[in-house]
CSV table of C-alpha atoms in Angstrom, one decimal:
chain,number,residue,atom,x,y,z
A,612,MET,CA,21.3,6.8,13.3
A,613,ILE,CA,21.2,6.3,9.7
A,614,LEU,CA,23.4,3.2,8.5
A,615,ILE,CA,22.6,3.4,4.7
A,616,GLU,CA,24.9,5.2,2.6
A,617,ASP,CA,25.6,5.7,-1.2
A,618,GLY,CA,25.9,2.3,-2.7
A,619,TRP,CA,23.8,0.7,-0.2
A,620,GLU,CA,21.9,-1.7,-2.4
A,621,GLY,CA,23.4,-5.4,-2.2
A,622,HIS,CA,23.3,-7.6,-5.5
A,623,ARG,CA,19.9,-8.6,-6.5
A,624,LEU,CA,18.6,-10.8,-9.7
A,625,ASP,CA,18.0,-9.0,-12.8
A,626,TYR,CA,14.2,-8.7,-13.6
A,627,PHE,CA,14.8,-7.5,-17.0
A,628,LEU,CA,12.9,-4.3,-16.5
A,629,THR,CA,12.6,-1.9,-19.4
A,630,ALA,CA,14.1,1.4,-19.9
A,631,GLU,CA,11.3,3.3,-18.5
A,632,GLN,CA,10.5,1.1,-15.6
A,633,LYS,CA,14.1,1.6,-14.3
A,634,ILE,CA,13.7,5.4,-14.6
A,635,ILE,CA,10.7,4.6,-12.4
A,636,GLN,CA,12.6,2.8,-9.9
A,637,ASP,CA,15.6,4.9,-9.8
A,638,LEU,CA,13.8,8.1,-9.0
A,639,ALA,CA,11.8,6.6,-6.4
A,640,ARG,CA,14.9,5.1,-5.0
A,641,LYS,CA,16.8,8.9,-5.2
A,642,ILE,CA,13.6,10.4,-3.4
A,643,ALA,CA,14.1,7.6,-0.8
A,644,VAL,CA,17.6,7.9,0.0
A,645,GLU,CA,18.0,12.0,-0.5
A,646,LYS,CA,14.8,13.2,0.8
A,647,VAL,CA,12.8,10.7,2.9
A,648,ILE,CA,16.0,9.1,5.2
A,649,PRO,CA,16.9,12.5,6.6
A,650,VAL,CA,13.3,12.8,8.3
A,651,ARG,CA,12.0,9.5,8.8
A,652,ALA,CA,12.5,9.6,12.3
A,653,GLU,CA,11.1,12.6,13.1
A,654,LEU,CA,8.2,12.0,10.8
A,655,ASP,CA,7.7,8.7,12.7
A,656,GLU,CA,8.2,10.6,16.1
A,657,LYS,CA,6.0,13.6,15.7
A,658,GLU,CA,3.2,11.4,13.8
A,659,GLU,CA,3.5,14.3,11.1
A,660,PHE,CA,2.0,13.6,7.5
A,661,PRO,CA,4.9,13.8,4.8
A,662,TRP,CA,3.4,16.8,2.7
A,663,GLU,CA,6.7,17.8,1.8
A,664,ILE,CA,7.6,14.2,0.4
A,665,MET,CA,4.7,14.0,-1.2
A,666,LYS,CA,5.2,17.3,-3.1
A,667,ILE,CA,8.6,15.8,-4.2
A,668,CYS,CA,6.8,12.9,-5.5
A,669,ALA,CA,4.3,15.1,-7.4
A,670,GLU,CA,7.2,17.4,-9.1
A,671,ALA,CA,8.7,14.1,-10.3
A,672,GLY,CA,5.7,12.4,-12.0
A,673,LEU,CA,5.5,9.6,-9.5
A,674,PHE,CA,1.5,9.9,-8.7
A,675,GLY,CA,1.0,9.6,-12.1
A,676,VAL,CA,2.9,6.3,-12.5
A,677,SER,CA,-0.3,4.2,-13.3
A,678,ILE,CA,-2.5,6.6,-14.6
A,679,PRO,CA,-3.3,6.3,-18.1
A,680,GLU,CA,-1.4,8.9,-20.6
A,681,GLU,CA,-4.8,10.4,-21.9
A,682,TYR,CA,-5.5,11.5,-18.2
A,683,GLY,CA,-2.0,13.0,-17.6
A,684,GLY,CA,-0.1,9.8,-16.2
A,685,PHE,CA,2.7,7.7,-17.2
A,686,GLY,CA,0.3,4.6,-18.2
A,687,GLY,CA,2.0,2.1,-16.6
A,688,GLY,CA,0.5,-0.7,-14.7
A,689,VAL,CA,0.8,-2.9,-11.6
A,690,LEU,CA,4.5,-3.4,-11.7
A,691,GLU,CA,5.4,0.3,-12.5
A,692,ASN,CA,3.1,1.0,-9.3
A,693,CYS,CA,5.1,-1.7,-7.5
A,694,LEU,CA,8.5,-0.6,-8.4
A,695,ALA,CA,8.0,2.8,-7.1
A,696,VAL,CA,6.2,1.6,-3.6
A,697,GLU,CA,9.1,-0.7,-3.3
A,698,GLU,CA,11.6,1.6,-3.4
A,699,LEU,CA,9.7,4.3,-0.8
A,700,SER,CA,8.8,1.3,1.6
A,701,ARG,CA,12.7,0.5,2.0
A,702,VAL,CA,13.3,3.8,4.0
A,703,CYS,CA,9.8,4.7,5.6
A,704,MET,CA,6.4,2.6,5.0
A,705,GLY,CA,4.6,5.9,6.7
A,706,VAL,CA,5.9,7.7,3.3
A,707,SER,CA,5.2,4.5,1.1
A,708,VAL,CA,1.6,4.2,2.4
A,709,SER,CA,0.5,8.0,2.3
A,710,TYR,CA,1.6,7.7,-1.7
A,711,ALA,CA,0.1,4.4,-2.4
A,712,GLY,CA,-3.1,5.4,-0.4
A,713,SER,CA,-3.6,7.9,-3.2
A,714,GLY,CA,-3.5,5.5,-5.9
A,715,LEU,CA,-6.1,2.6,-3.9
A,716,GLY,CA,-8.4,5.8,-3.9
A,717,ALA,CA,-7.8,6.5,-7.7
A,718,HIS,CA,-8.2,3.0,-8.6
A,719,PRO,CA,-12.1,2.7,-8.6
A,720,ILE,CA,-12.2,5.8,-10.7
A,721,MET,CA,-9.9,4.4,-13.5
A,722,LEU,CA,-11.4,1.0,-13.4
A,723,TYR,CA,-15.0,1.8,-13.6
A,724,GLY,CA,-15.4,5.8,-13.6
A,725,SER,CA,-17.0,7.3,-16.5
A,726,PHE,CA,-15.1,9.5,-19.4
A,727,GLU,CA,-16.3,12.9,-17.3
A,728,GLN,CA,-15.1,11.5,-13.9
A,729,LYS,CA,-11.8,10.4,-15.5
A,730,LYS,CA,-11.4,13.6,-17.2
A,731,ARG,CA,-12.3,15.3,-13.9
A,732,TYR,CA,-10.3,13.8,-11.4
A,733,LEU,CA,-7.5,11.7,-12.5
A,734,PRO,CA,-5.6,14.3,-14.2
A,735,ASP,CA,-5.0,16.4,-10.3
A,736,ILE,CA,-4.5,13.0,-8.9
A,737,ALA,CA,-1.5,12.0,-11.7
A,738,LYS,CA,0.1,15.6,-10.8
A,739,GLY,CA,0.0,15.2,-7.0
A,740,LYS,CA,-2.4,18.1,-6.9
A,741,ARG,CA,-4.9,16.5,-5.3
A,742,LEU,CA,-4.5,13.2,-3.1
A,743,ALA,CA,-7.2,10.5,-3.1
A,744,ALA,CA,-8.6,7.9,-0.8
A,745,PHE,CA,-10.6,4.9,-0.5
A,746,GLY,CA,-13.5,4.4,2.1
A,747,LEU,CA,-14.4,0.8,2.7
A,748,THR,CA,-13.9,-0.5,6.5
A,749,GLU,CA,-16.2,0.6,9.4
A,750,ALA,CA,-16.3,-0.5,13.0
A,751,ASP,CA,-18.1,-3.7,12.1
A,752,ALA,CA,-17.2,-4.2,8.5
A,753,GLY,CA,-13.3,-5.0,8.3
A,754,SER,CA,-13.0,-8.4,6.4
A,755,ASP,CA,-16.4,-8.9,6.5
A,756,ALA,CA,-17.0,-6.2,3.8
A,757,SER,CA,-20.5,-6.9,3.2
A,758,ALA,CA,-21.3,-5.9,6.5
A,759,ILE,CA,-21.1,-2.0,5.7
A,760,ARG,CA,-23.9,0.5,7.3
A,761,THR,CA,-22.9,3.4,5.7
A,762,THR,CA,-25.9,4.3,3.3
A,763,ALA,CA,-26.7,6.0,0.4
A,764,THR,CA,-30.3,6.9,0.0
A,765,ARG,CA,-31.7,8.2,-3.6
A,766,THR,CA,-32.6,11.6,-3.5
A,767,GLU,CA,-33.5,14.5,-6.1
A,768,GLY,CA,-30.2,14.7,-8.0
A,769,GLY,CA,-28.4,12.4,-6.2
A,770,TYR,CA,-28.0,10.3,-2.9
A,771,LEU,CA,-27.8,11.5,0.5
A,772,LEU,CA,-24.8,9.8,2.3
A,773,ASN,CA,-24.9,8.8,6.0
A,774,GLY,CA,-22.5,6.3,8.2
A,775,THR,CA,-18.9,6.6,9.5
A,776,LYS,CA,-15.9,4.9,7.7
A,777,GLN,CA,-12.8,3.9,10.0
A,778,TRP,CA,-9.2,3.7,9.9
A,779,ILE,CA,-8.9,5.4,6.4
A,780,THR,CA,-5.5,6.2,5.0
A,781,ASN,CA,-4.9,9.5,3.8
A,782,GLY,CA,-8.3,10.4,5.8
A,783,GLY,CA,-8.5,14.2,6.1
A,784,GLU,CA,-5.3,14.9,4.1
A,785,ALA,CA,-7.0,13.7,0.7
A,786,GLU,CA,-9.3,15.7,-1.6
A,787,VAL,CA,-11.0,12.9,-3.2
A,788,TYR,CA,-12.5,9.9,-1.8
A,789,SER,CA,-14.0,6.6,-3.4
A,790,ILE,CA,-16.9,5.7,-0.8
A,791,ILE,CA,-18.5,1.9,-0.5
A,792,ALA,CA,-22.4,2.5,0.7
A,793,MET,CA,-25.4,0.6,0.7
A,794,THR,CA,-27.8,1.8,-1.7
A,795,ASP,CA,-30.3,-1.2,-1.6
A,796,ARG,CA,-29.9,-3.1,1.9
A,797,SER,CA,-32.5,-5.9,0.7
A,798,LYS,CA,-30.1,-7.1,-1.9
A,799,GLY,CA,-27.0,-7.8,0.5
A,800,PRO,CA,-23.9,-7.4,-1.2
A,801,ARG,CA,-25.0,-6.5,-4.3
A,802,GLY,CA,-26.9,-3.5,-3.1
A,803,ALA,CA,-23.6,-1.5,-2.4
A,804,SER,CA,-22.7,1.0,-4.8
A,805,ALA,CA,-19.5,3.2,-5.3
A,806,LEU,CA,-19.2,7.0,-4.8
A,807,ILE,CA,-16.9,9.6,-5.4
A,808,VAL,CA,-17.0,12.3,-2.5
A,809,GLU,CA,-15.0,15.5,-2.6
A,810,LYS,CA,-13.2,17.1,0.7
A,811,GLY,CA,-15.3,20.0,1.8
A,812,THR,CA,-18.7,18.8,0.7
A,813,PRO,CA,-21.2,19.8,3.1
A,814,GLY,CA,-22.3,16.9,5.7
A,815,PHE,CA,-18.7,15.4,5.3
A,816,ALA,CA,-16.1,15.5,8.4
A,817,PHE,CA,-13.4,14.1,9.6
A,818,GLY,CA,-13.0,12.3,12.8
A,819,LYS,CA,-9.7,12.4,15.0
A,820,LYS,CA,-6.5,11.1,13.6
A,821,GLU,CA,-5.4,7.8,15.0
A,822,LYS,CA,-2.5,7.2,17.1
A,823,LYS,CA,-0.7,3.9,15.9
A,824,MET,CA,1.8,1.4,16.6
A,825,GLY,CA,3.5,2.0,12.9
A,826,ILE,CA,3.2,4.0,10.1
A,827,ARG,CA,2.9,6.8,12.1
A,828,ALA,CA,3.6,9.5,9.4
A,829,SER,CA,0.4,8.3,7.7
A,830,ALA,CA,-2.8,10.3,8.3
A,831,THR,CA,-5.2,7.6,9.7
A,832,ARG,CA,-8.7,9.1,10.5
A,833,GLU,CA,-12.5,8.5,10.6
A,834,LEU,CA,-14.6,9.7,7.8
A,835,VAL,CA,-18.3,11.0,8.9
A,836,PHE,CA,-21.1,11.6,6.8
A,837,GLN,CA,-24.1,13.1,8.0
A,838,ASP,CA,-27.0,13.6,5.1
A,839,CYS,CA,-24.0,14.5,2.8
A,840,PHE,CA,-25.2,15.3,-0.8
A,841,VAL,CA,-23.4,13.6,-3.6
A,842,PRO,CA,-24.5,14.3,-7.3
A,843,LYS,CA,-25.6,11.4,-9.2
A,844,GLU,CA,-23.0,12.0,-11.5
A,845,ASN,CA,-20.5,10.9,-8.8
A,846,LEU,CA,-21.8,7.5,-8.8
A,847,ILE,CA,-19.0,5.2,-10.1
A,848,GLY,CA,-20.5,2.5,-12.8
A,849,ARG,CA,-23.9,1.7,-12.1
A,850,GLU,CA,-25.9,1.1,-8.8
A,851,GLY,CA,-25.1,-2.3,-7.1
A,852,MET,CA,-21.5,-2.5,-8.4
A,853,GLY,CA,-19.8,-1.6,-5.2
A,854,PHE,CA,-18.4,-4.9,-4.4
A,855,ILE,CA,-17.4,-5.7,-7.8
A,856,VAL,CA,-15.4,-2.2,-7.7
A,857,THR,CA,-13.9,-2.8,-4.4
A,858,MET,CA,-12.8,-6.3,-5.2
A,859,ARG,CA,-11.2,-5.5,-8.6
A,860,THR,CA,-9.5,-2.2,-7.1
A,861,PHE,CA,-7.9,-4.7,-4.5
A,862,ASP,CA,-6.8,-7.5,-6.8
A,863,ARG,CA,-4.3,-4.7,-8.6
A,864,THR,CA,-3.5,-2.9,-5.3
A,865,ARG,CA,-2.6,-5.6,-3.3
A,866,PRO,CA,0.5,-6.5,-5.4
A,867,GLY,CA,1.6,-3.0,-4.1
A,868,VAL,CA,1.0,-4.2,-0.5
A,869,GLY,CA,3.0,-7.1,-1.6
A,870,ALA,CA,5.8,-4.1,-2.7
A,871,GLN,CA,5.8,-2.6,0.4
A,872,GLY,CA,6.5,-6.1,2.3
A,873,VAL,CA,9.5,-6.6,-0.4
A,874,GLY,CA,10.7,-3.1,0.1
A,875,LEU,CA,10.3,-2.9,3.9
A,876,ALA,CA,12.0,-6.4,3.9
A,877,GLN,CA,14.9,-5.3,1.7
A,878,GLY,CA,15.6,-2.3,4.0
A,879,ALA,CA,15.7,-4.0,7.2
A,880,LEU,CA,18.2,-6.8,5.5
A,881,ASP,CA,20.3,-3.8,4.1
A,882,GLU,CA,20.5,-2.5,7.8
A,883,ALA,CA,21.3,-5.9,9.4
A,884,VAL,CA,24.0,-6.5,6.8
A,885,ARG,CA,25.7,-3.3,7.4
A,886,TYR,CA,25.5,-3.5,11.4
A,887,ALA,CA,26.7,-7.1,11.5
A,888,ARG,CA,30.0,-6.0,9.1
A,889,GLU,CA,30.6,-3.2,11.6
A,890,ARG,CA,29.6,-4.9,15.3
A,891,GLU,CA,32.3,-6.6,17.1
A,892,GLN,CA,31.8,-9.2,19.7
A,893,PHE,CA,34.4,-11.9,21.2
A,894,GLY,CA,37.2,-9.9,19.1
A,895,LYS,CA,35.3,-10.5,15.7
A,896,LYS,CA,32.7,-9.0,13.7
A,897,ILE,CA,29.6,-10.4,14.3
A,898,ILE,CA,29.0,-11.1,10.4
A,899,SER,CA,31.9,-13.7,10.9
A,900,PHE,CA,29.7,-16.1,13.0
A,901,GLN,CA,27.9,-18.9,11.0
A,902,ALA,CA,24.8,-18.4,13.3
A,903,VAL,CA,24.3,-14.8,12.2
A,904,GLN,CA,25.0,-15.7,8.7
A,905,HIS,CA,22.6,-18.1,8.9
A,906,ILE,CA,19.7,-16.0,9.9
A,907,LEU,CA,21.1,-13.3,7.3
A,908,ALA,CA,21.1,-16.1,4.5
A,909,ASP,CA,17.4,-17.0,5.4
A,910,MET,CA,16.6,-13.2,5.3
A,911,ALA,CA,18.0,-12.7,1.9
A,912,THR,CA,16.6,-15.7,0.6
A,913,GLN,CA,12.8,-14.6,1.8
A,914,VAL,CA,13.6,-11.0,0.3
A,915,GLU,CA,14.4,-12.5,-3.4
A,916,ALA,CA,11.4,-14.9,-3.1
A,917,ALA,CA,8.9,-12.2,-2.2
A,918,ARG,CA,10.5,-9.9,-5.0
A,919,ALA,CA,10.1,-12.3,-7.6
A,920,LEU,CA,6.3,-13.4,-6.5
A,921,VAL,CA,5.3,-9.9,-6.5
A,922,TYR,CA,6.9,-8.8,-9.6
A,923,SER,CA,5.5,-12.2,-11.3
A,924,VAL,CA,2.5,-11.4,-10.4
A,925,ALA,CA,2.1,-7.4,-11.2
A,926,ARG,CA,3.4,-8.6,-14.9
A,927,TYR,CA,0.6,-11.2,-14.9
A,928,ILE,CA,-2.1,-9.0,-13.9
A,929,ASP,CA,-1.0,-6.5,-16.5
A,930,GLN,CA,-1.5,-8.8,-19.2
A,931,SER,CA,-4.3,-11.0,-17.8
A,932,ASP,CA,-8.1,-10.5,-18.3
A,933,ASN,CA,-9.2,-13.4,-16.1
A,934,PRO,CA,-10.5,-11.7,-12.5
A,935,LYS,CA,-10.8,-14.8,-10.7
A,936,GLU,CA,-7.6,-16.0,-11.4
A,937,ILE,CA,-6.2,-12.6,-10.5
A,938,SER,CA,-7.9,-12.5,-7.1
A,939,LYS,CA,-6.0,-15.8,-6.3
A,940,VAL,CA,-2.5,-14.6,-7.2
A,941,SER,CA,-2.9,-11.1,-6.2
A,942,GLY,CA,-3.7,-12.5,-2.6
A,943,MET,CA,-0.6,-14.8,-2.8
A,944,ALA,CA,1.8,-11.9,-3.2
A,945,LYS,CA,0.1,-9.8,-0.4
A,946,VAL,CA,0.3,-12.9,2.0
A,947,PHE,CA,3.9,-14.1,1.2
A,948,ALA,CA,5.3,-10.6,0.7
A,949,SER,CA,3.6,-9.1,3.9
A,950,ASP,CA,4.6,-12.4,6.1
A,951,THR,CA,8.0,-12.1,4.5
A,952,ALA,CA,8.8,-8.5,6.0
A,953,MET,CA,7.2,-9.4,9.7
A,954,LYS,CA,9.9,-12.3,9.6
A,955,VAL,CA,12.6,-10.3,8.2
A,956,THR,CA,12.3,-7.1,10.4
A,957,THR,CA,12.1,-9.1,13.3
A,958,ASP,CA,15.1,-10.9,12.6
A,959,ALA,CA,16.8,-7.6,11.9
A,960,VAL,CA,16.2,-6.4,15.2
A,961,GLN,CA,17.7,-9.6,16.5
A,962,ILE,CA,21.0,-9.2,14.7
A,963,PHE,CA,21.0,-5.5,16.2
A,964,GLY,CA,20.4,-7.3,19.8
A,965,GLY,CA,19.7,-4.5,22.4
A,966,TYR,CA,20.6,-1.6,20.2
A,967,GLY,CA,17.8,-3.2,17.6
A,968,TYR,CA,15.4,-2.4,20.4
A,969,MET,CA,16.2,1.4,20.6
A,970,ARG,CA,15.0,4.5,18.5
A,971,GLU,CA,18.2,5.6,17.3
A,972,TYR,CA,18.5,2.7,15.0
A,973,PRO,CA,15.8,2.4,12.1
A,974,VAL,CA,15.0,-1.2,12.5
A,975,GLU,CA,12.7,-1.1,15.4
A,976,LYS,CA,10.5,1.1,13.3
A,977,MET,CA,10.7,-1.3,10.5
A,978,MET,CA,9.5,-4.1,12.8
A,979,ARG,CA,6.5,-1.7,14.1
A,980,ASP,CA,5.7,-0.8,10.5
A,981,ALA,CA,6.0,-4.6,9.3
A,982,LYS,CA,2.6,-5.6,11.1
A,983,ILE,CA,0.2,-3.6,9.4
A,984,LEU,CA,1.0,-5.3,6.1
A,985,GLN,CA,-0.6,-8.4,7.3
A,986,ILE,CA,-3.8,-6.6,8.5
A,987,TYR,CA,-4.9,-3.8,5.9
A,988,GLU,CA,-6.0,-4.7,2.4
A,989,GLY,CA,-7.9,-7.8,3.5
A,990,THR,CA,-5.8,-9.5,6.7
A,991,ASN,CA,-3.5,-12.6,5.5
A,992,GLN,CA,-6.2,-15.1,7.2
A,993,ILE,CA,-8.8,-13.9,4.7
A,994,GLN,CA,-6.6,-13.9,1.7
A,995,ARG,CA,-5.6,-17.6,2.2
A,996,ASN,CA,-9.4,-17.9,2.5
A,997,VAL,CA,-9.7,-16.6,-1.0
A,998,ILE,CA,-6.7,-18.4,-2.1
A,999,GLY,CA,-8.1,-21.9,-0.7
A,1000,GLN,CA,-11.7,-21.3,-2.1
A,1001,GLU,CA,-10.0,-20.8,-5.6
A,1002,LEU,CA,-8.4,-24.1,-5.1
A,1003,ILE,CA,-11.3,-26.0,-4.6
A,1004,LYS,CA,-12.9,-24.6,-7.7
A,1005,GLU,CA,-9.9,-25.5,-9.6
A,1006,TYR,CA,-9.6,-28.7,-8.2
A,1007,ALA,CA,-13.3,-29.7,-8.4
A,1008,GLY,CA,-14.1,-33.0,-10.0
A,1009,ARG,CA,-10.2,-34.2,-10.7
A,1010,LYS,CA,-9.1,-37.3,-9.2
């Protein structure tokens, strides 16, 4: 059952977006309402990658939102990306993750790629002709990214890639992969490098598609490399820059995870308010009960607070050139908004009562989808470590 209808958006603060930013927001919202809502339950049930929705996003130009104009994109920044991601997340996280995952894969190329690499890959990614993906995580290297075992061994004309990446968003569907591998293990974290690998390269294969609790429409697969030759011109930046590439990429994409949390929480709030206005118990609409009003009030307050933080951090990153400060606030946006999404979606299920536990209504899916936000792109515990370490440095020597 679909509870959202025309005029579904409740009042929210005016964040003084530019005309261009409002166009991006409205366009993503239109796609979400008209194209995603009718198929989201089916996509989730069948665990089907949303190719038709991705094509619609491509036709609308959404994949180019954060890609520079000289490579066929809109030329926007972190905030513009957050606006698009938020609107898609309000109705289906599986769709928004598939969309956002391509931006994650493109970021290493945008940030550190050579002119030739950008010219070769970014225009097609901006047009949505080719999806991208980012390959870091392994079986023994999740939060501890320095523990990766995939190797890139120098050979004539390039590198031989060997190893397995795990739980890669858009795995098997994407055409362009930014892969982190060790080129010199003796140097520890400084021995990792970033390489571009194209789908179809000999020695590059995919494992099974994972069956997940949430974001089921999103494709999550292993990437398997067996003597996969990668030409030297596909090295991003220089050897040894792999973890710098990774950290700077996440600094700019974690607010997007925050935006997913904001969108998901807003969608759950919309559904909960609508249901509370219709559901009757003891001869009254349940929204008339103070206990229900208080839950909804907390949900609305938490959503708006998360949105304010995510937008503020996104604007700051777009204007800042201080990587260390960006890491701290980027982590804050991710932590707060994803925790908010988990809390708000859980409360939405409670408002629905027994109906909220049934697949007929969208809030059970929203609650399942919310959990991954606290895990991927660095668990919230790791983010708190980063924030805490930066605070220690900032206050060192102060009385």
